[in-house]
Amino acid sequence: MNVNLQQEKQIILDALDRTRSGVWATAPEIAGYSGVNLENVLRIVYNSREFMKCTVRSDDGLPMFTSRKVYKARSPFWQKFYDFLKGEYV
């Protein structure tokens, strides 16, 4: 990742930390929270190990993402355990 994308990744991580809307967010929501353009949000969340993709899509059919830090802090224990059993939690 180039320097600009690294900075934008940190902006996205900070924005996800600050939001209180739950664990998961779509790429357009993340772009709105962070101010990073949608194309770069998609590039960053798909190419960084600091983000996780939800196995369930939003009501609009869009994929949802979160940071590993937010997932660990806000997901209930039973969800983490279930994801672990399914082999989806790393």
PDB file of N, CA and C in Angstrom:
ATOM      1  N   MET A   1       0.850  -1.187   0.000  1.00  0.00           N
ATOM      2  CA  MET A   1       0.000   0.000   0.000  1.00  0.00           C
ATOM      3  C   MET A   1       0.890   1.242   0.000  1.00  0.00           C
ATOM      4  N   ASN A   2       0.487   2.210  -0.798  1.00  0.00           N
ATOM      5  CA  ASN A   2       1.288   3.429  -0.813  1.00  0.00           C
ATOM      6  C   ASN A   2       0.988   4.278   0.420  1.00  0.00           C
ATOM      7  N   VAL A   3       1.757   5.335   0.583  1.00  0.00           N
ATOM      8  CA  VAL A   3       1.670   6.167   1.793  1.00  0.00           C
ATOM      9  C   VAL A   3       0.279   6.772   1.944  1.00  0.00           C
ATOM     10  N   ASN A   4      -0.308   7.254   0.842  1.00  0.00           N
ATOM     11  CA  ASN A   4      -1.629   7.865   0.906  1.00  0.00           C
ATOM     12  C   ASN A   4      -2.682   6.855   1.363  1.00  0.00           C
ATOM     13  N   LEU A   5      -2.624   5.634   0.823  1.00  0.00           N
ATOM     14  CA  LEU A   5      -3.582   4.608   1.240  1.00  0.00           C
ATOM     15  C   LEU A   5      -3.353   4.197   2.697  1.00  0.00           C
ATOM     16  N   GLN A   6      -2.109   4.191   3.143  1.00  0.00           N
ATOM     17  CA  GLN A   6      -1.824   3.890   4.552  1.00  0.00           C
ATOM     18  C   GLN A   6      -2.476   4.937   5.457  1.00  0.00           C
ATOM     19  N   GLN A   7      -2.366   6.199   5.073  1.00  0.00           N
ATOM     20  CA  GLN A   7      -2.988   7.268   5.860  1.00  0.00           C
ATOM     21  C   GLN A   7      -4.500   7.131   5.842  1.00  0.00           C
ATOM     22  N   GLU A   8      -5.060   6.831   4.676  1.00  0.00           N
ATOM     23  CA  GLU A   8      -6.508   6.658   4.586  1.00  0.00           C
ATOM     24  C   GLU A   8      -6.976   5.438   5.364  1.00  0.00           C
ATOM     25  N   LYS A   9      -6.166   4.384   5.398  1.00  0.00           N
ATOM     26  CA  LYS A   9      -6.510   3.205   6.200  1.00  0.00           C
ATOM     27  C   LYS A   9      -6.613   3.588   7.668  1.00  0.00           C
ATOM     28  N   GLN A  10      -5.679   4.389   8.147  1.00  0.00           N
ATOM     29  CA  GLN A  10      -5.716   4.828   9.545  1.00  0.00           C
ATOM     30  C   GLN A  10      -6.941   5.705   9.801  1.00  0.00           C
ATOM     31  N   ILE A  11      -7.299   6.552   8.845  1.00  0.00           N
ATOM     32  CA  ILE A  11      -8.500   7.385   8.978  1.00  0.00           C
ATOM     33  C   ILE A  11      -9.736   6.498   9.096  1.00  0.00           C
ATOM     34  N   ILE A  12      -9.804   5.451   8.276  1.00  0.00           N
ATOM     35  CA  ILE A  12     -10.946   4.519   8.322  1.00  0.00           C
ATOM     36  C   ILE A  12     -10.986   3.795   9.662  1.00  0.00           C
ATOM     37  N   LEU A  13      -9.849   3.304  10.121  1.00  0.00           N
ATOM     38  CA  LEU A  13      -9.798   2.599  11.415  1.00  0.00           C
ATOM     39  C   LEU A  13     -10.259   3.515  12.549  1.00  0.00           C
ATOM     40  N   ASP A  14      -9.802   4.758  12.533  1.00  0.00           N
ATOM     41  CA  ASP A  14     -10.211   5.723  13.564  1.00  0.00           C
ATOM     42  C   ASP A  14     -11.711   6.002  13.490  1.00  0.00           C
ATOM     43  N   ALA A  15     -12.238   6.131  12.279  1.00  0.00           N
ATOM     44  CA  ALA A  15     -13.667   6.407  12.109  1.00  0.00           C
ATOM     45  C   ALA A  15     -14.509   5.238  12.608  1.00  0.00           C
ATOM     46  N   LEU A  16     -14.096   4.009  12.318  1.00  0.00           N
ATOM     47  CA  LEU A  16     -14.832   2.843  12.808  1.00  0.00           C
ATOM     48  C   LEU A  16     -14.787   2.767  14.331  1.00  0.00           C
ATOM     49  N   ASP A  17     -13.665   3.157  14.912  1.00  0.00           N
ATOM     50  CA  ASP A  17     -13.545   3.191  16.375  1.00  0.00           C
ATOM     51  C   ASP A  17     -14.515   4.191  16.996  1.00  0.00           C
ATOM     52  N   ARG A  18     -14.683   5.332  16.360  1.00  0.00           N
ATOM     53  CA  ARG A  18     -15.512   6.412  16.913  1.00  0.00           C
ATOM     54  C   ARG A  18     -17.008   6.162  16.754  1.00  0.00           C
ATOM     55  N   THR A  19     -17.398   5.465  15.706  1.00  0.00           N
ATOM     56  CA  THR A  19     -18.821   5.274  15.465  1.00  0.00           C
ATOM     57  C   THR A  19     -19.423   4.327  16.501  1.00  0.00           C
ATOM     58  N   ARG A  20     -20.654   4.564  16.843  1.00  0.00           N
ATOM     59  CA  ARG A  20     -21.344   3.721  17.825  1.00  0.00           C
ATOM     60  C   ARG A  20     -22.522   2.974  17.199  1.00  0.00           C
ATOM     61  N   SER A  21     -22.489   2.828  15.875  1.00  0.00           N
ATOM     62  CA  SER A  21     -23.637   2.243  15.186  1.00  0.00           C
ATOM     63  C   SER A  21     -23.596   0.723  15.125  1.00  0.00           C
ATOM     64  N   GLY A  22     -22.717   0.092  15.840  1.00  0.00           N
ATOM     65  CA  GLY A  22     -22.648  -1.355  15.826  1.00  0.00           C
ATOM     66  C   GLY A  22     -21.291  -1.842  15.371  1.00  0.00           C
ATOM     67  N   VAL A  23     -21.253  -3.093  14.950  1.00  0.00           N
ATOM     68  CA  VAL A  23     -19.989  -3.705  14.576  1.00  0.00           C
ATOM     69  C   VAL A  23     -19.720  -3.572  13.082  1.00  0.00           C
ATOM     70  N   TRP A  24     -20.723  -3.853  12.266  1.00  0.00           N
ATOM     71  CA  TRP A  24     -20.545  -3.962  10.828  1.00  0.00           C
ATOM     72  C   TRP A  24     -21.048  -2.721  10.098  1.00  0.00           C
ATOM     73  N   ALA A  25     -20.397  -2.388   8.971  1.00  0.00           N
ATOM     74  CA  ALA A  25     -20.808  -1.265   8.136  1.00  0.00           C
ATOM     75  C   ALA A  25     -20.509  -1.590   6.681  1.00  0.00           C
ATOM     76  N   THR A  26     -21.338  -1.064   5.782  1.00  0.00           N
ATOM     77  CA  THR A  26     -21.084  -1.230   4.349  1.00  0.00           C
ATOM     78  C   THR A  26     -19.995  -0.254   3.921  1.00  0.00           C
ATOM     79  N   ALA A  27     -19.429  -0.492   2.762  1.00  0.00           N
ATOM     80  CA  ALA A  27     -18.380   0.401   2.254  1.00  0.00           C
ATOM     81  C   ALA A  27     -18.885   1.840   2.096  1.00  0.00           C
ATOM     82  N   PRO A  28     -20.113   2.079   1.567  1.00  0.00           N
ATOM     83  CA  PRO A  28     -20.595   3.457   1.502  1.00  0.00           C
ATOM     84  C   PRO A  28     -20.748   4.105   2.887  1.00  0.00           C
ATOM     85  N   GLU A  29     -21.156   3.326   3.879  1.00  0.00           N
ATOM     86  CA  GLU A  29     -21.252   3.863   5.238  1.00  0.00           C
ATOM     87  C   GLU A  29     -19.863   4.220   5.770  1.00  0.00           C
ATOM     88  N   ILE A  30     -18.894   3.355   5.514  1.00  0.00           N
ATOM     89  CA  ILE A  30     -17.526   3.624   5.964  1.00  0.00           C
ATOM     90  C   ILE A  30     -16.996   4.880   5.289  1.00  0.00           C
ATOM     91  N   ALA A  31     -17.284   5.025   4.003  1.00  0.00           N
ATOM     92  CA  ALA A  31     -16.855   6.232   3.281  1.00  0.00           C
ATOM     93  C   ALA A  31     -17.490   7.471   3.905  1.00  0.00           C
ATOM     94  N   GLY A  32     -18.749   7.368   4.294  1.00  0.00           N
ATOM     95  CA  GLY A  32     -19.424   8.491   4.930  1.00  0.00           C
ATOM     96  C   GLY A  32     -18.854   8.828   6.296  1.00  0.00           C
ATOM     97  N   TYR A  33     -18.551   7.807   7.100  1.00  0.00           N
ATOM     98  CA  TYR A  33     -17.971   8.027   8.432  1.00  0.00           C
ATOM     99  C   TYR A  33     -16.600   8.681   8.342  1.00  0.00           C
ATOM    100  N   SER A  34     -15.799   8.198   7.376  1.00  0.00           N
ATOM    101  CA  SER A  34     -14.391   8.558   7.346  1.00  0.00           C
ATOM    102  C   SER A  34     -14.047   9.723   6.424  1.00  0.00           C
ATOM    103  N   GLY A  35     -14.870   9.950   5.410  1.00  0.00           N
ATOM    104  CA  GLY A  35     -14.549  10.982   4.432  1.00  0.00           C
ATOM    105  C   GLY A  35     -13.602  10.501   3.343  1.00  0.00           C
ATOM    106  N   VAL A  36     -13.256   9.214   3.362  1.00  0.00           N
ATOM    107  CA  VAL A  36     -12.409   8.625   2.324  1.00  0.00           C
ATOM    108  C   VAL A  36     -13.313   8.208   1.166  1.00  0.00           C
ATOM    109  N   ASN A  37     -12.868   8.437  -0.075  1.00  0.00           N
ATOM    110  CA  ASN A  37     -13.744   8.108  -1.203  1.00  0.00           C
ATOM    111  C   ASN A  37     -13.982   6.605  -1.283  1.00  0.00           C
ATOM    112  N   LEU A  38     -15.131   6.239  -1.835  1.00  0.00           N
ATOM    113  CA  LEU A  38     -15.599   4.855  -1.848  1.00  0.00           C
ATOM    114  C   LEU A  38     -14.610   3.914  -2.523  1.00  0.00           C
ATOM    115  N   GLU A  39     -14.017   4.326  -3.620  1.00  0.00           N
ATOM    116  CA  GLU A  39     -13.061   3.474  -4.328  1.00  0.00           C
ATOM    117  C   GLU A  39     -11.882   3.098  -3.432  1.00  0.00           C
ATOM    118  N   ASN A  40     -11.361   4.069  -2.707  1.00  0.00           N
ATOM    119  CA  ASN A  40     -10.235   3.788  -1.811  1.00  0.00           C
ATOM    120  C   ASN A  40     -10.665   2.958  -0.615  1.00  0.00           C
ATOM    121  N   VAL A  41     -11.875   3.180  -0.109  1.00  0.00           N
ATOM    122  CA  VAL A  41     -12.385   2.350   0.992  1.00  0.00           C
ATOM    123  C   VAL A  41     -12.401   0.888   0.557  1.00  0.00           C
ATOM    124  N   LEU A  42     -12.948   0.635  -0.626  1.00  0.00           N
ATOM    125  CA  LEU A  42     -13.002  -0.750  -1.122  1.00  0.00           C
ATOM    126  C   LEU A  42     -11.614  -1.329  -1.304  1.00  0.00           C
ATOM    127  N   ARG A  43     -10.715  -0.568  -1.874  1.00  0.00           N
ATOM    128  CA  ARG A  43      -9.344  -1.038  -2.080  1.00  0.00           C
ATOM    129  C   ARG A  43      -8.694  -1.386  -0.740  1.00  0.00           C
ATOM    130  N   ILE A  44      -8.912  -0.559   0.257  1.00  0.00           N
ATOM    131  CA  ILE A  44      -8.276  -0.761   1.563  1.00  0.00           C
ATOM    132  C   ILE A  44      -8.880  -1.947   2.314  1.00  0.00           C
ATOM    133  N   VAL A  45     -10.213  -2.029   2.395  1.00  0.00           N
ATOM    134  CA  VAL A  45     -10.814  -3.107   3.198  1.00  0.00           C
ATOM    135  C   VAL A  45     -10.595  -4.487   2.579  1.00  0.00           C
ATOM    136  N   TYR A  46     -10.466  -4.546   1.246  1.00  0.00           N
ATOM    137  CA  TYR A  46     -10.216  -5.839   0.619  1.00  0.00           C
ATOM    138  C   TYR A  46      -8.742  -6.240   0.641  1.00  0.00           C
ATOM    139  N   ASN A  47      -7.839  -5.294   0.852  1.00  0.00           N
ATOM    140  CA  ASN A  47      -6.408  -5.597   0.767  1.00  0.00           C
ATOM    141  C   ASN A  47      -5.663  -5.457   2.086  1.00  0.00           C
ATOM    142  N   SER A  48      -6.356  -5.257   3.177  1.00  0.00           N
ATOM    143  CA  SER A  48      -5.693  -5.119   4.476  1.00  0.00           C
ATOM    144  C   SER A  48      -6.199  -6.182   5.435  1.00  0.00           C
ATOM    145  N   ARG A  49      -5.302  -6.798   6.144  1.00  0.00           N
ATOM    146  CA  ARG A  49      -5.695  -7.828   7.120  1.00  0.00           C
ATOM    147  C   ARG A  49      -6.297  -7.239   8.380  1.00  0.00           C
ATOM    148  N   GLU A  50      -6.328  -5.924   8.474  1.00  0.00           N
ATOM    149  CA  GLU A  50      -6.910  -5.286   9.648  1.00  0.00           C
ATOM    150  C   GLU A  50      -8.432  -5.206   9.570  1.00  0.00           C
ATOM    151  N   PHE A  51      -9.002  -5.633   8.460  1.00  0.00           N
ATOM    152  CA  PHE A  51     -10.447  -5.586   8.276  1.00  0.00           C
ATOM    153  C   PHE A  51     -10.998  -6.980   8.069  1.00  0.00           C
ATOM    154  N   MET A  52     -12.250  -7.161   8.463  1.00  0.00           N
ATOM    155  CA  MET A  52     -12.952  -8.422   8.300  1.00  0.00           C
ATOM    156  C   MET A  52     -14.197  -8.174   7.469  1.00  0.00           C
ATOM    157  N   LYS A  53     -14.574  -9.170   6.679  1.00  0.00           N
ATOM    158  CA  LYS A  53     -15.805  -9.100   5.892  1.00  0.00           C
ATOM    159  C   LYS A  53     -16.832 -10.017   6.535  1.00  0.00           C
ATOM    160  N   CYS A  54     -18.031  -9.513   6.692  1.00  0.00           N
ATOM    161  CA  CYS A  54     -19.121 -10.283   7.292  1.00  0.00           C
ATOM    162  C   CYS A  54     -19.613 -11.335   6.302  1.00  0.00           C
ATOM    163  N   THR A  55     -20.020 -12.483   6.805  1.00  0.00           N
ATOM    164  CA  THR A  55     -20.540 -13.536   5.935  1.00  0.00           C
ATOM    165  C   THR A  55     -21.973 -13.252   5.498  1.00  0.00           C
ATOM    166  N   VAL A  56     -22.630 -12.330   6.184  1.00  0.00           N
ATOM    167  CA  VAL A  56     -24.001 -11.944   5.858  1.00  0.00           C
ATOM    168  C   VAL A  56     -23.959 -10.566   5.208  1.00  0.00           C
ATOM    169  N   ARG A  57     -24.805 -10.345   4.230  1.00  0.00           N
ATOM    170  CA  ARG A  57     -24.859  -9.041   3.559  1.00  0.00           C
ATOM    171  C   ARG A  57     -25.885  -8.136   4.241  1.00  0.00           C
ATOM    172  N   SER A  58     -25.784  -6.846   3.950  1.00  0.00           N
ATOM    173  CA  SER A  58     -26.725  -5.874   4.503  1.00  0.00           C
ATOM    174  C   SER A  58     -28.101  -6.068   3.863  1.00  0.00           C
ATOM    175  N   ASP A  59     -29.096  -5.357   4.360  1.00  0.00           N
ATOM    176  CA  ASP A  59     -30.440  -5.427   3.782  1.00  0.00           C
ATOM    177  C   ASP A  59     -30.453  -5.011   2.317  1.00  0.00           C
ATOM    178  N   ASP A  60     -29.501  -4.161   1.930  1.00  0.00           N
ATOM    179  CA  ASP A  60     -29.392  -3.700   0.542  1.00  0.00           C
ATOM    180  C   ASP A  60     -28.631  -4.696  -0.331  1.00  0.00           C
ATOM    181  N   GLY A  61     -28.090  -5.751   0.271  1.00  0.00           N
ATOM    182  CA  GLY A  61     -27.317  -6.735  -0.468  1.00  0.00           C
ATOM    183  C   GLY A  61     -25.842  -6.405  -0.595  1.00  0.00           C
ATOM    184  N   LEU A  62     -25.397  -5.377   0.132  1.00  0.00           N
ATOM    185  CA  LEU A  62     -23.999  -4.974   0.069  1.00  0.00           C
ATOM    186  C   LEU A  62     -23.176  -5.724   1.109  1.00  0.00           C
ATOM    187  N   PRO A  63     -21.898  -6.008   0.795  1.00  0.00           N
ATOM    188  CA  PRO A  63     -21.039  -6.637   1.796  1.00  0.00           C
ATOM    189  C   PRO A  63     -20.771  -5.670   2.945  1.00  0.00           C
ATOM    190  N   MET A  64     -20.575  -6.225   4.134  1.00  0.00           N
ATOM    191  CA  MET A  64     -20.303  -5.409   5.321  1.00  0.00           C
ATOM    192  C   MET A  64     -18.925  -5.744   5.863  1.00  0.00           C
ATOM    193  N   PHE A  65     -18.295  -4.728   6.440  1.00  0.00           N
ATOM    194  CA  PHE A  65     -16.929  -4.844   6.939  1.00  0.00           C
ATOM    195  C   PHE A  65     -16.818  -4.245   8.327  1.00  0.00           C
ATOM    196  N   THR A  66     -15.758  -4.633   9.016  1.00  0.00           N
ATOM    197  CA  THR A  66     -15.389  -4.019  10.283  1.00  0.00           C
ATOM    198  C   THR A  66     -13.897  -4.195  10.484  1.00  0.00           C
ATOM    199  N   SER A  67     -13.366  -3.513  11.456  1.00  0.00           N
ATOM    200  CA  SER A  67     -11.953  -3.740  11.797  1.00  0.00           C
ATOM    201  C   SER A  67     -11.889  -4.878  12.811  1.00  0.00           C
ATOM    202  N   ARG A  68     -10.772  -5.530  12.857  1.00  0.00           N
ATOM    203  CA  ARG A  68     -10.602  -6.617  13.831  1.00  0.00           C
ATOM    204  C   ARG A  68     -10.721  -6.078  15.258  1.00  0.00           C
ATOM    205  N   LYS A  69     -10.221  -4.877  15.476  1.00  0.00           N
ATOM    206  CA  LYS A  69     -10.284  -4.267  16.808  1.00  0.00           C
ATOM    207  C   LYS A  69     -11.731  -4.042  17.233  1.00  0.00           C
ATOM    208  N   VAL A  70     -12.558  -3.493  16.344  1.00  0.00           N
ATOM    209  CA  VAL A  70     -13.970  -3.252  16.659  1.00  0.00           C
ATOM    210  C   VAL A  70     -14.694  -4.576  16.869  1.00  0.00           C
ATOM    211  N   TYR A  71     -14.396  -5.567  16.034  1.00  0.00           N
ATOM    212  CA  TYR A  71     -15.025  -6.877  16.177  1.00  0.00           C
ATOM    213  C   TYR A  71     -14.736  -7.469  17.554  1.00  0.00           C
ATOM    214  N   LYS A  72     -13.470  -7.416  17.957  1.00  0.00           N
ATOM    215  CA  LYS A  72     -13.095  -7.975  19.258  1.00  0.00           C
ATOM    216  C   LYS A  72     -13.750  -7.222  20.408  1.00  0.00           C
ATOM    217  N   ALA A  73     -13.874  -5.914  20.277  1.00  0.00           N
ATOM    218  CA  ALA A  73     -14.409  -5.094  21.365  1.00  0.00           C
ATOM    219  C   ALA A  73     -15.929  -5.140  21.458  1.00  0.00           C
ATOM    220  N   ARG A  74     -16.624  -5.236  20.344  1.00  0.00           N
ATOM    221  CA  ARG A  74     -18.083  -5.055  20.354  1.00  0.00           C
ATOM    222  C   ARG A  74     -18.908  -6.302  20.092  1.00  0.00           C
ATOM    223  N   SER A  75     -18.312  -7.336  19.535  1.00  0.00           N
ATOM    224  CA  SER A  75     -19.099  -8.546  19.263  1.00  0.00           C
ATOM    225  C   SER A  75     -19.322  -9.319  20.548  1.00  0.00           C
ATOM    226  N   PRO A  76     -20.518  -9.859  20.713  1.00  0.00           N
ATOM    227  CA  PRO A  76     -20.767 -10.665  21.908  1.00  0.00           C
ATOM    228  C   PRO A  76     -19.943 -11.964  21.869  1.00  0.00           C
ATOM    229  N   PHE A  77     -19.679 -12.491  23.035  1.00  0.00           N
ATOM    230  CA  PHE A  77     -18.864 -13.695  23.142  1.00  0.00           C
ATOM    231  C   PHE A  77     -19.419 -14.825  22.299  1.00  0.00           C
ATOM    232  N   TRP A  78     -20.727 -15.046  22.331  1.00  0.00           N
ATOM    233  CA  TRP A  78     -21.315 -16.162  21.591  1.00  0.00           C
ATOM    234  C   TRP A  78     -21.051 -16.026  20.094  1.00  0.00           C
ATOM    235  N   GLN A  79     -21.027 -14.800  19.572  1.00  0.00           N
ATOM    236  CA  GLN A  79     -20.770 -14.593  18.147  1.00  0.00           C
ATOM    237  C   GLN A  79     -19.325 -14.937  17.809  1.00  0.00           C
ATOM    238  N   LYS A  80     -18.407 -14.510  18.663  1.00  0.00           N
ATOM    239  CA  LYS A  80     -16.999 -14.835  18.430  1.00  0.00           C
ATOM    240  C   LYS A  80     -16.773 -16.344  18.495  1.00  0.00           C
ATOM    241  N   PHE A  81     -17.425 -16.995  19.454  1.00  0.00           N
ATOM    242  CA  PHE A  81     -17.277 -18.443  19.601  1.00  0.00           C
ATOM    243  C   PHE A  81     -17.849 -19.158  18.381  1.00  0.00           C
ATOM    244  N   TYR A  82     -19.010 -18.736  17.925  1.00  0.00           N
ATOM    245  CA  TYR A  82     -19.637 -19.325  16.742  1.00  0.00           C
ATOM    246  C   TYR A  82     -18.746 -19.142  15.513  1.00  0.00           C
ATOM    247  N   ASP A  83     -18.203 -17.949  15.327  1.00  0.00           N
ATOM    248  CA  ASP A  83     -17.311 -17.686  14.200  1.00  0.00           C
ATOM    249  C   ASP A  83     -16.049 -18.537  14.287  1.00  0.00           C
ATOM    250  N   PHE A  84     -15.561 -18.726  15.502  1.00  0.00           N
ATOM    251  CA  PHE A  84     -14.387 -19.573  15.710  1.00  0.00           C
ATOM    252  C   PHE A  84     -14.693 -21.006  15.281  1.00  0.00           C
ATOM    253  N   LEU A  85     -15.859 -21.525  15.673  1.00  0.00           N
ATOM    254  CA  LEU A  85     -16.229 -22.893  15.304  1.00  0.00           C
ATOM    255  C   LEU A  85     -16.375 -23.042  13.788  1.00  0.00           C
ATOM    256  N   LYS A  86     -16.867 -21.999  13.146  1.00  0.00           N
ATOM    257  CA  LYS A  86     -17.025 -22.048  11.690  1.00  0.00           C
ATOM    258  C   LYS A  86     -15.699 -21.840  10.968  1.00  0.00           C
ATOM    259  N   GLY A  87     -14.673 -21.444  11.706  1.00  0.00           N
ATOM    260  CA  GLY A  87     -13.371 -21.208  11.109  1.00  0.00           C
ATOM    261  C   GLY A  87     -13.226 -19.869  10.442  1.00  0.00           C
ATOM    262  N   GLU A  88     -14.084 -18.919  10.807  1.00  0.00           N
ATOM    263  CA  GLU A  88     -14.062 -17.607  10.168  1.00  0.00           C
ATOM    264  C   GLU A  88     -13.363 -16.562  10.993  1.00  0.00           C
ATOM    265  N   TYR A  89     -13.074 -16.837  12.228  1.00  0.00           N
ATOM    266  CA  TYR A  89     -12.404 -15.860  13.088  1.00  0.00           C
ATOM    267  C   TYR A  89     -10.922 -16.152  13.109  1.00  0.00           C
ATOM    268  N   VAL A  90     -10.136 -15.175  12.747  1.00  0.00           N
ATOM    269  CA  VAL A  90      -8.687 -15.357  12.732  1.00  0.00           C
ATOM    270  C   VAL A  90      -8.056 -14.400  13.704  1.00  0.00           C
TER     271      VAL A  90
END
